Amino acid sequence: MAATLRTHFSRDEVLEQDIYNPAPTASLESFEDRAKNALSLLFQDSRENEDRKRLFVDAGVQHLQTLYSLFPMPCTETQNKRAEAILMEPIYPASVLQSESRSWLQAMRRRLAAKKSIRNPYYVEICRDFSYEIFSVIAKIVGRLNGFVKPFCSHGNNNKAEIISFTSVRLVNELFVLLSKFTSETVASYFKRDLSGSRKGHSAAVIVSDAKDFVFTYKKRPGKLVIGFSYGEWNVNGFPQHTF
């Protein structure tokens, strides 16, 4: 093949095809056509076998397409406008909080069966990177719901953190029902679980009381939401294993 290939003009003539600088609206398909035409010039006046020519051109086009895909095309004005339009679309807090609250419930249920910490057993903290704008929606919801008042629910705020605290498991359940769109029974099922393994026959459940509150803490500087709560564990005979 090399003996009959017109290599003396291949570089110049291939570059003249401008296959690496297509128009902004050019598609990958049009690039393939231009690459195929440019590579075919290498065999102009060649006596090479047609099948071998075709194999060479096809393989060359595949390699050039791979290289072409590595070089990003500049965004056109139309594409920029479409992207800006997407950025202007509203994000509804309800959809964000529904998925988030469901993930919180799943994490709570998992942690009920997790290994207890030595430093603070029977206490769980779930930490999430979270937007303050979305957290403020939760605070506004709590402030407008009937019955979400002291001493069952309290709200505090300073320069470092904002806290929503509950001393009633019923209110915690109601809040999660509103956020997750689950039924009250489904939400309650995440607040308890039967254990397995070495603790088979034991059960664990979230505890919310005057002494053990359920707390949403938003740490403003790092932008993190910490959900903290206590839980208890009971053995097969119903005797508590927790000491508080």
PDB file of C-alpha atoms in Angstrom:
ATOM      1  CA  MET A   1       0.000   0.000   0.000  1.00  0.00           C
ATOM      2  CA  ALA A   2       2.785   2.406   0.904  1.00  0.00           C
ATOM      3  CA  ALA A   3       4.356   2.183  -2.555  1.00  0.00           C
ATOM      4  CA  THR A   4       1.256   3.490  -4.303  1.00  0.00           C
ATOM      5  CA  LEU A   5       0.056   5.962  -1.641  1.00  0.00           C
ATOM      6  CA  ARG A   6       0.369   9.642  -2.585  1.00  0.00           C
ATOM      7  CA  THR A   7       1.865  10.755   0.719  1.00  0.00           C
ATOM      8  CA  HIS A   8       3.549  13.863  -0.722  1.00  0.00           C
ATOM      9  CA  PHE A   9       0.289  15.845  -0.699  1.00  0.00           C
ATOM     10  CA  SER A  10      -1.658  14.045   2.014  1.00  0.00           C
ATOM     11  CA  ARG A  11      -0.961  16.540   4.803  1.00  0.00           C
ATOM     12  CA  ASP A  12      -1.725  19.690   2.810  1.00  0.00           C
ATOM     13  CA  GLU A  13      -4.740  18.344   1.010  1.00  0.00           C
ATOM     14  CA  VAL A  14      -6.229  16.775   4.113  1.00  0.00           C
ATOM     15  CA  LEU A  15      -5.822  20.039   6.027  1.00  0.00           C
ATOM     16  CA  GLU A  16      -7.407  21.937   3.155  1.00  0.00           C
ATOM     17  CA  GLN A  17     -10.563  19.924   3.770  1.00  0.00           C
ATOM     18  CA  ASP A  18     -10.825  21.752   7.129  1.00  0.00           C
ATOM     19  CA  ILE A  19     -12.221  18.681   8.844  1.00  0.00           C
ATOM     20  CA  TYR A  20     -10.946  19.860  12.234  1.00  0.00           C
ATOM     21  CA  ASN A  21     -12.553  23.283  11.918  1.00  0.00           C
ATOM     22  CA  PRO A  22     -16.140  22.642  10.896  1.00  0.00           C
ATOM     23  CA  ALA A  23     -18.867  25.240  11.029  1.00  0.00           C
ATOM     24  CA  PRO A  24     -20.383  25.683  14.512  1.00  0.00           C
ATOM     25  CA  THR A  25     -23.547  23.865  13.463  1.00  0.00           C
ATOM     26  CA  ALA A  26     -21.763  20.929  11.858  1.00  0.00           C
ATOM     27  CA  SER A  27     -22.834  17.526  13.145  1.00  0.00           C
ATOM     28  CA  LEU A  28     -20.734  14.447  13.765  1.00  0.00           C
ATOM     29  CA  GLU A  29     -22.278  12.905  10.659  1.00  0.00           C
ATOM     30  CA  SER A  30     -21.086  15.766   8.407  1.00  0.00           C
ATOM     31  CA  PHE A  31     -17.639  15.488   9.980  1.00  0.00           C
ATOM     32  CA  GLU A  32     -17.602  11.791   9.056  1.00  0.00           C
ATOM     33  CA  ASP A  33     -18.376  12.643   5.432  1.00  0.00           C
ATOM     34  CA  ARG A  34     -15.630  15.266   5.255  1.00  0.00           C
ATOM     35  CA  ALA A  35     -13.098  12.939   6.873  1.00  0.00           C
ATOM     36  CA  LYS A  36     -13.980  10.161   4.446  1.00  0.00           C
ATOM     37  CA  ASN A  37     -13.582  12.481   1.465  1.00  0.00           C
ATOM     38  CA  ALA A  38     -10.251  13.781   2.750  1.00  0.00           C
ATOM     39  CA  LEU A  39      -8.841  10.294   3.340  1.00  0.00           C
ATOM     40  CA  SER A  40     -10.044   9.153  -0.066  1.00  0.00           C
ATOM     41  CA  LEU A  41      -7.747  11.768  -1.635  1.00  0.00           C
ATOM     42  CA  LEU A  42      -4.795   9.730  -0.408  1.00  0.00           C
ATOM     43  CA  PHE A  43      -5.730   7.023  -2.906  1.00  0.00           C
ATOM     44  CA  GLN A  44      -6.316   9.293  -5.869  1.00  0.00           C
ATOM     45  CA  ASP A  45      -4.776   7.660  -8.963  1.00  0.00           C
ATOM     46  CA  SER A  46      -3.800   4.714  -6.760  1.00  0.00           C
ATOM     47  CA  ARG A  47      -3.914   1.124  -7.975  1.00  0.00           C
ATOM     48  CA  GLU A  48      -4.473  -0.203  -4.471  1.00  0.00           C
ATOM     49  CA  ASN A  49      -7.094  -2.906  -3.992  1.00  0.00           C
ATOM     50  CA  GLU A  50     -10.539  -1.338  -3.474  1.00  0.00           C
ATOM     51  CA  ASP A  51     -11.292  -3.439  -0.394  1.00  0.00           C
ATOM     52  CA  ARG A  52      -8.041  -2.367   1.251  1.00  0.00           C
ATOM     53  CA  LYS A  53      -8.769   1.264   0.360  1.00  0.00           C
ATOM     54  CA  ARG A  54     -12.182   1.027   1.977  1.00  0.00           C
ATOM     55  CA  LEU A  55     -10.792  -0.650   5.115  1.00  0.00           C
ATOM     56  CA  PHE A  56      -8.115   2.032   5.445  1.00  0.00           C
ATOM     57  CA  VAL A  57     -10.597   4.889   5.002  1.00  0.00           C
ATOM     58  CA  ASP A  58     -13.137   3.383   7.418  1.00  0.00           C
ATOM     59  CA  ALA A  59     -10.475   2.781  10.085  1.00  0.00           C
ATOM     60  CA  GLY A  60      -9.103   6.286   9.595  1.00  0.00           C
ATOM     61  CA  VAL A  61     -12.551   7.837   9.950  1.00  0.00           C
ATOM     62  CA  GLN A  62     -13.134   5.968  13.219  1.00  0.00           C
ATOM     63  CA  HIS A  63      -9.860   7.239  14.684  1.00  0.00           C
ATOM     64  CA  LEU A  64     -10.545  10.791  13.522  1.00  0.00           C
ATOM     65  CA  GLN A  65     -14.035  10.695  15.040  1.00  0.00           C
ATOM     66  CA  THR A  66     -12.493   9.698  18.368  1.00  0.00           C
ATOM     67  CA  LEU A  67     -10.061  12.616  18.196  1.00  0.00           C
ATOM     68  CA  TYR A  68     -12.848  14.955  17.099  1.00  0.00           C
ATOM     69  CA  SER A  69     -14.981  14.040  20.112  1.00  0.00           C
ATOM     70  CA  LEU A  70     -12.129  15.043  22.452  1.00  0.00           C
ATOM     71  CA  PHE A  71     -12.240  18.655  21.266  1.00  0.00           C
ATOM     72  CA  PRO A  72     -15.342  20.459  22.627  1.00  0.00           C
ATOM     73  CA  MET A  73     -17.246  22.604  20.186  1.00  0.00           C
ATOM     74  CA  PRO A  74     -17.839  26.236  21.202  1.00  0.00           C
ATOM     75  CA  CYS A  75     -21.384  26.952  22.329  1.00  0.00           C
ATOM     76  CA  THR A  76     -23.487  28.838  19.835  1.00  0.00           C
ATOM     77  CA  GLU A  77     -25.618  31.817  20.814  1.00  0.00           C
ATOM     78  CA  THR A  78     -28.736  29.666  20.509  1.00  0.00           C
ATOM     79  CA  GLN A  79     -27.281  27.026  22.832  1.00  0.00           C
ATOM     80  CA  ASN A  80     -26.329  29.700  25.365  1.00  0.00           C
ATOM     81  CA  LYS A  81     -29.857  31.098  25.320  1.00  0.00           C
ATOM     82  CA  ARG A  82     -31.319  27.637  25.841  1.00  0.00           C
ATOM     83  CA  ALA A  83     -28.975  27.047  28.779  1.00  0.00           C
ATOM     84  CA  GLU A  84     -29.936  30.406  30.297  1.00  0.00           C
ATOM     85  CA  ALA A  85     -33.611  29.529  29.887  1.00  0.00           C
ATOM     86  CA  ILE A  86     -33.060  26.279  31.798  1.00  0.00           C
ATOM     87  CA  LEU A  87     -31.343  28.201  34.605  1.00  0.00           C
ATOM     88  CA  MET A  88     -34.385  30.461  34.863  1.00  0.00           C
ATOM     89  CA  GLU A  89     -36.799  27.560  35.355  1.00  0.00           C
ATOM     90  CA  PRO A  90     -38.298  27.509  38.879  1.00  0.00           C
ATOM     91  CA  ILE A  91     -37.299  24.828  41.382  1.00  0.00           C
ATOM     92  CA  TYR A  92     -40.182  23.871  43.649  1.00  0.00           C
ATOM     93  CA  PRO A  93     -39.245  23.213  47.304  1.00  0.00           C
ATOM     94  CA  ALA A  94     -41.895  20.499  47.569  1.00  0.00           C
ATOM     95  CA  SER A  95     -40.135  18.229  45.067  1.00  0.00           C
ATOM     96  CA  VAL A  96     -36.722  18.801  46.677  1.00  0.00           C
ATOM     97  CA  LEU A  97     -38.012  18.208  50.203  1.00  0.00           C
ATOM     98  CA  GLN A  98     -39.955  15.123  49.184  1.00  0.00           C
ATOM     99  CA  SER A  99     -36.858  13.309  47.923  1.00  0.00           C
ATOM    100  CA  GLU A 100     -34.680  14.665  50.741  1.00  0.00           C
ATOM    101  CA  SER A 101     -37.070  13.756  53.555  1.00  0.00           C
ATOM    102  CA  ARG A 102     -37.449  10.244  52.188  1.00  0.00           C
ATOM    103  CA  SER A 103     -33.682   9.830  52.204  1.00  0.00           C
ATOM    104  CA  TRP A 104     -33.652  11.087  55.825  1.00  0.00           C
ATOM    105  CA  LEU A 105     -36.217   8.467  56.814  1.00  0.00           C
ATOM    106  CA  GLN A 106     -34.196   5.712  55.167  1.00  0.00           C
ATOM    107  CA  ALA A 107     -31.036   6.880  56.937  1.00  0.00           C
ATOM    108  CA  MET A 108     -32.861   7.007  60.279  1.00  0.00           C
ATOM    109  CA  ARG A 109     -34.060   3.438  59.926  1.00  0.00           C
ATOM    110  CA  ARG A 110     -30.582   2.217  58.956  1.00  0.00           C
ATOM    111  CA  ARG A 111     -28.997   3.943  61.932  1.00  0.00           C
ATOM    112  CA  LEU A 112     -31.372   2.253  64.367  1.00  0.00           C
ATOM    113  CA  ALA A 113     -29.555  -1.005  63.622  1.00  0.00           C
ATOM    114  CA  ALA A 114     -26.059   0.446  63.386  1.00  0.00           C
ATOM    115  CA  LYS A 115     -23.254  -0.156  65.852  1.00  0.00           C
ATOM    116  CA  LYS A 116     -23.601   2.108  68.879  1.00  0.00           C
ATOM    117  CA  SER A 117     -20.938   4.722  69.492  1.00  0.00           C
ATOM    118  CA  ILE A 118     -19.003   4.522  72.752  1.00  0.00           C
ATOM    119  CA  ARG A 119     -19.018   8.261  73.310  1.00  0.00           C
ATOM    120  CA  ASN A 120     -22.743   8.815  72.879  1.00  0.00           C
ATOM    121  CA  PRO A 121     -24.665   5.532  72.579  1.00  0.00           C
ATOM    122  CA  TYR A 122     -28.301   5.549  71.547  1.00  0.00           C
ATOM    123  CA  TYR A 123     -27.931   8.921  69.860  1.00  0.00           C
ATOM    124  CA  VAL A 124     -27.824   9.463  66.099  1.00  0.00           C
ATOM    125  CA  GLU A 125     -26.759  12.393  63.947  1.00  0.00           C
ATOM    126  CA  ILE A 126     -27.442  12.426  60.219  1.00  0.00           C
ATOM    127  CA  CYS A 127     -25.431  15.086  58.400  1.00  0.00           C
ATOM    128  CA  ARG A 128     -26.327  16.417  54.953  1.00  0.00           C
ATOM    129  CA  ASP A 129     -24.972  19.163  52.705  1.00  0.00           C
ATOM    130  CA  PHE A 130     -28.037  21.333  52.361  1.00  0.00           C
ATOM    131  CA  SER A 131     -29.174  24.665  50.967  1.00  0.00           C
ATOM    132  CA  TYR A 132     -30.173  27.263  53.540  1.00  0.00           C
ATOM    133  CA  GLU A 133     -32.930  28.488  51.227  1.00  0.00           C
ATOM    134  CA  ILE A 134     -34.550  25.047  51.361  1.00  0.00           C
ATOM    135  CA  PHE A 135     -34.055  24.760  55.129  1.00  0.00           C
ATOM    136  CA  SER A 136     -35.737  28.148  55.583  1.00  0.00           C
ATOM    137  CA  VAL A 137     -38.783  26.674  53.825  1.00  0.00           C
ATOM    138  CA  ILE A 138     -38.975  23.984  56.534  1.00  0.00           C
ATOM    139  CA  ALA A 139     -38.732  26.678  59.210  1.00  0.00           C
ATOM    140  CA  LYS A 140     -41.568  28.650  57.597  1.00  0.00           C
ATOM    141  CA  ILE A 141     -43.723  25.518  57.331  1.00  0.00           C
ATOM    142  CA  VAL A 142     -43.204  24.708  61.009  1.00  0.00           C
ATOM    143  CA  GLY A 143     -44.032  28.292  61.947  1.00  0.00           C
ATOM    144  CA  ARG A 144     -47.388  28.163  60.170  1.00  0.00           C
ATOM    145  CA  LEU A 145     -48.695  24.718  61.139  1.00  0.00           C
ATOM    146  CA  ASN A 146     -51.311  24.472  63.852  1.00  0.00           C
ATOM    147  CA  GLY A 147     -50.040  22.956  67.081  1.00  0.00           C
ATOM    148  CA  PHE A 148     -46.352  23.402  66.248  1.00  0.00           C
ATOM    149  CA  VAL A 149     -45.782  25.607  69.270  1.00  0.00           C
ATOM    150  CA  LYS A 150     -43.858  25.532  72.537  1.00  0.00           C
ATOM    151  CA  PRO A 151     -43.242  23.351  74.454  1.00  0.00           C
ATOM    152  CA  PHE A 152     -43.784  20.742  71.717  1.00  0.00           C
ATOM    153  CA  CYS A 153     -41.880  22.617  69.018  1.00  0.00           C
ATOM    154  CA  SER A 154     -39.392  25.468  69.250  1.00  0.00           C
ATOM    155  CA  HIS A 155     -37.323  27.461  66.779  1.00  0.00           C
ATOM    156  CA  GLY A 156     -34.048  29.253  67.490  1.00  0.00           C
ATOM    157  CA  ASN A 157     -31.684  31.239  65.295  1.00  0.00           C
ATOM    158  CA  ASN A 158     -28.315  32.985  65.659  1.00  0.00           C
ATOM    159  CA  ASN A 159     -25.310  33.875  63.509  1.00  0.00           C
ATOM    160  CA  LYS A 160     -23.888  30.353  63.536  1.00  0.00           C
ATOM    161  CA  ALA A 161     -26.885  28.037  63.420  1.00  0.00           C
ATOM    162  CA  GLU A 162     -30.640  27.721  63.193  1.00  0.00           C
ATOM    163  CA  ILE A 163     -32.463  25.042  65.174  1.00  0.00           C
ATOM    164  CA  ILE A 164     -35.911  23.453  65.015  1.00  0.00           C
ATOM    165  CA  SER A 165     -36.557  21.229  68.022  1.00  0.00           C
ATOM    166  CA  PHE A 166     -39.416  18.795  68.734  1.00  0.00           C
ATOM    167  CA  THR A 167     -40.431  17.151  71.993  1.00  0.00           C
ATOM    168  CA  SER A 168     -43.455  15.383  70.486  1.00  0.00           C
ATOM    169  CA  VAL A 169     -43.089  12.370  68.202  1.00  0.00           C
ATOM    170  CA  ARG A 170     -46.557  13.109  66.824  1.00  0.00           C
ATOM    171  CA  LEU A 171     -45.389  16.452  65.435  1.00  0.00           C
ATOM    172  CA  VAL A 172     -42.257  14.871  63.958  1.00  0.00           C
ATOM    173  CA  ASN A 173     -44.483  12.326  62.245  1.00  0.00           C
ATOM    174  CA  GLU A 174     -46.787  15.060  60.917  1.00  0.00           C
ATOM    175  CA  LEU A 175     -43.865  17.045  59.524  1.00  0.00           C
ATOM    176  CA  PHE A 176     -42.436  14.021  57.703  1.00  0.00           C
ATOM    177  CA  VAL A 177     -45.884  13.165  56.334  1.00  0.00           C
ATOM    178  CA  LEU A 178     -46.113  16.669  54.882  1.00  0.00           C
ATOM    179  CA  LEU A 179     -42.593  16.664  53.426  1.00  0.00           C
ATOM    180  CA  SER A 180     -42.344  13.078  52.151  1.00  0.00           C
ATOM    181  CA  LYS A 181     -45.962  12.614  50.993  1.00  0.00           C
ATOM    182  CA  PHE A 182     -45.949   9.253  52.786  1.00  0.00           C
ATOM    183  CA  THR A 183     -48.877   8.164  54.935  1.00  0.00           C
ATOM    184  CA  SER A 184     -48.623   8.517  58.705  1.00  0.00           C
ATOM    185  CA  GLU A 185     -48.316   4.724  59.042  1.00  0.00           C
ATOM    186  CA  THR A 186     -45.474   4.575  56.518  1.00  0.00           C
ATOM    187  CA  VAL A 187     -43.565   7.365  58.248  1.00  0.00           C
ATOM    188  CA  ALA A 188     -44.042   5.667  61.632  1.00  0.00           C
ATOM    189  CA  SER A 189     -42.587   2.443  60.208  1.00  0.00           C
ATOM    190  CA  TYR A 190     -39.262   4.247  59.672  1.00  0.00           C
ATOM    191  CA  PHE A 191     -39.139   5.233  63.353  1.00  0.00           C
ATOM    192  CA  LYS A 192     -38.713   1.630  64.512  1.00  0.00           C
ATOM    193  CA  ARG A 193     -37.297  -1.684  63.377  1.00  0.00           C
ATOM    194  CA  ASP A 194     -36.593  -5.249  64.448  1.00  0.00           C
ATOM    195  CA  LEU A 195     -32.928  -6.125  64.791  1.00  0.00           C
ATOM    196  CA  SER A 196     -31.055  -9.172  63.525  1.00  0.00           C
ATOM    197  CA  GLY A 197     -27.727 -10.916  63.923  1.00  0.00           C
ATOM    198  CA  SER A 198     -26.414 -11.034  67.488  1.00  0.00           C
ATOM    199  CA  ARG A 199     -29.356  -8.836  68.522  1.00  0.00           C
ATOM    200  CA  LYS A 200     -32.022 -10.955  66.863  1.00  0.00           C
ATOM    201  CA  GLY A 201     -35.332 -10.554  68.656  1.00  0.00           C
ATOM    202  CA  HIS A 202     -34.428  -7.073  69.862  1.00  0.00           C
ATOM    203  CA  SER A 203     -36.233  -3.987  68.615  1.00  0.00           C
ATOM    204  CA  ALA A 204     -35.225  -0.341  68.334  1.00  0.00           C
ATOM    205  CA  ALA A 205     -37.286   2.830  68.061  1.00  0.00           C
ATOM    206  CA  VAL A 206     -36.870   6.590  67.928  1.00  0.00           C
ATOM    207  CA  ILE A 207     -37.536   8.310  71.257  1.00  0.00           C
ATOM    208  CA  VAL A 208     -38.887  11.868  71.354  1.00  0.00           C
ATOM    209  CA  SER A 209     -39.709  13.424  74.722  1.00  0.00           C
ATOM    210  CA  ASP A 210     -39.149  16.490  76.877  1.00  0.00           C
ATOM    211  CA  ALA A 211     -35.733  15.104  77.840  1.00  0.00           C
ATOM    212  CA  LYS A 212     -34.835  13.677  74.412  1.00  0.00           C
ATOM    213  CA  ASP A 213     -35.786  16.086  71.662  1.00  0.00           C
ATOM    214  CA  PHE A 214     -35.661  15.536  67.922  1.00  0.00           C
ATOM    215  CA  VAL A 215     -33.571  18.342  66.424  1.00  0.00           C
ATOM    216  CA  PHE A 216     -32.947  19.838  62.996  1.00  0.00           C
ATOM    217  CA  THR A 217     -29.775  21.954  63.222  1.00  0.00           C
ATOM    218  CA  TYR A 218     -28.621  24.007  60.256  1.00  0.00           C
ATOM    219  CA  LYS A 219     -24.956  25.053  60.523  1.00  0.00           C
ATOM    220  CA  LYS A 220     -24.701  28.183  58.417  1.00  0.00           C
ATOM    221  CA  ARG A 221     -20.992  28.483  57.702  1.00  0.00           C
ATOM    222  CA  PRO A 222     -20.413  24.921  56.390  1.00  0.00           C
ATOM    223  CA  GLY A 223     -23.932  24.761  54.924  1.00  0.00           C
ATOM    224  CA  LYS A 224     -24.839  21.492  56.620  1.00  0.00           C
ATOM    225  CA  LEU A 225     -28.061  20.136  58.046  1.00  0.00           C
ATOM    226  CA  VAL A 226     -27.704  17.854  61.076  1.00  0.00           C
ATOM    227  CA  ILE A 227     -30.675  15.740  62.152  1.00  0.00           C
ATOM    228  CA  GLY A 228     -30.189  14.503  65.709  1.00  0.00           C
ATOM    229  CA  PHE A 229     -32.344  12.143  67.757  1.00  0.00           C
ATOM    230  CA  SER A 230     -32.213   9.540  70.512  1.00  0.00           C
ATOM    231  CA  TYR A 231     -33.449   5.975  70.270  1.00  0.00           C
ATOM    232  CA  GLY A 232     -33.974   3.023  72.532  1.00  0.00           C
ATOM    233  CA  GLU A 233     -33.429  -0.714  72.283  1.00  0.00           C
ATOM    234  CA  TRP A 234     -35.484  -3.467  73.908  1.00  0.00           C
ATOM    235  CA  ASN A 235     -34.594  -7.155  74.222  1.00  0.00           C
ATOM    236  CA  VAL A 236     -36.785 -10.177  73.432  1.00  0.00           C
ATOM    237  CA  ASN A 237     -38.524  -9.829  76.808  1.00  0.00           C
ATOM    238  CA  GLY A 238     -39.263  -6.147  76.299  1.00  0.00           C
ATOM    239  CA  PHE A 239     -36.682  -4.875  78.778  1.00  0.00           C
ATOM    240  CA  PRO A 240     -34.875  -1.675  77.734  1.00  0.00           C
ATOM    241  CA  GLN A 241     -31.175  -1.926  76.947  1.00  0.00           C
ATOM    242  CA  HIS A 242     -30.658   1.833  76.950  1.00  0.00           C
ATOM    243  CA  THR A 243     -29.810   3.501  80.240  1.00  0.00           C
ATOM    244  CA  PHE A 244     -31.438   6.927  80.017  1.00  0.00           C
TER     245      PHE A 244
END
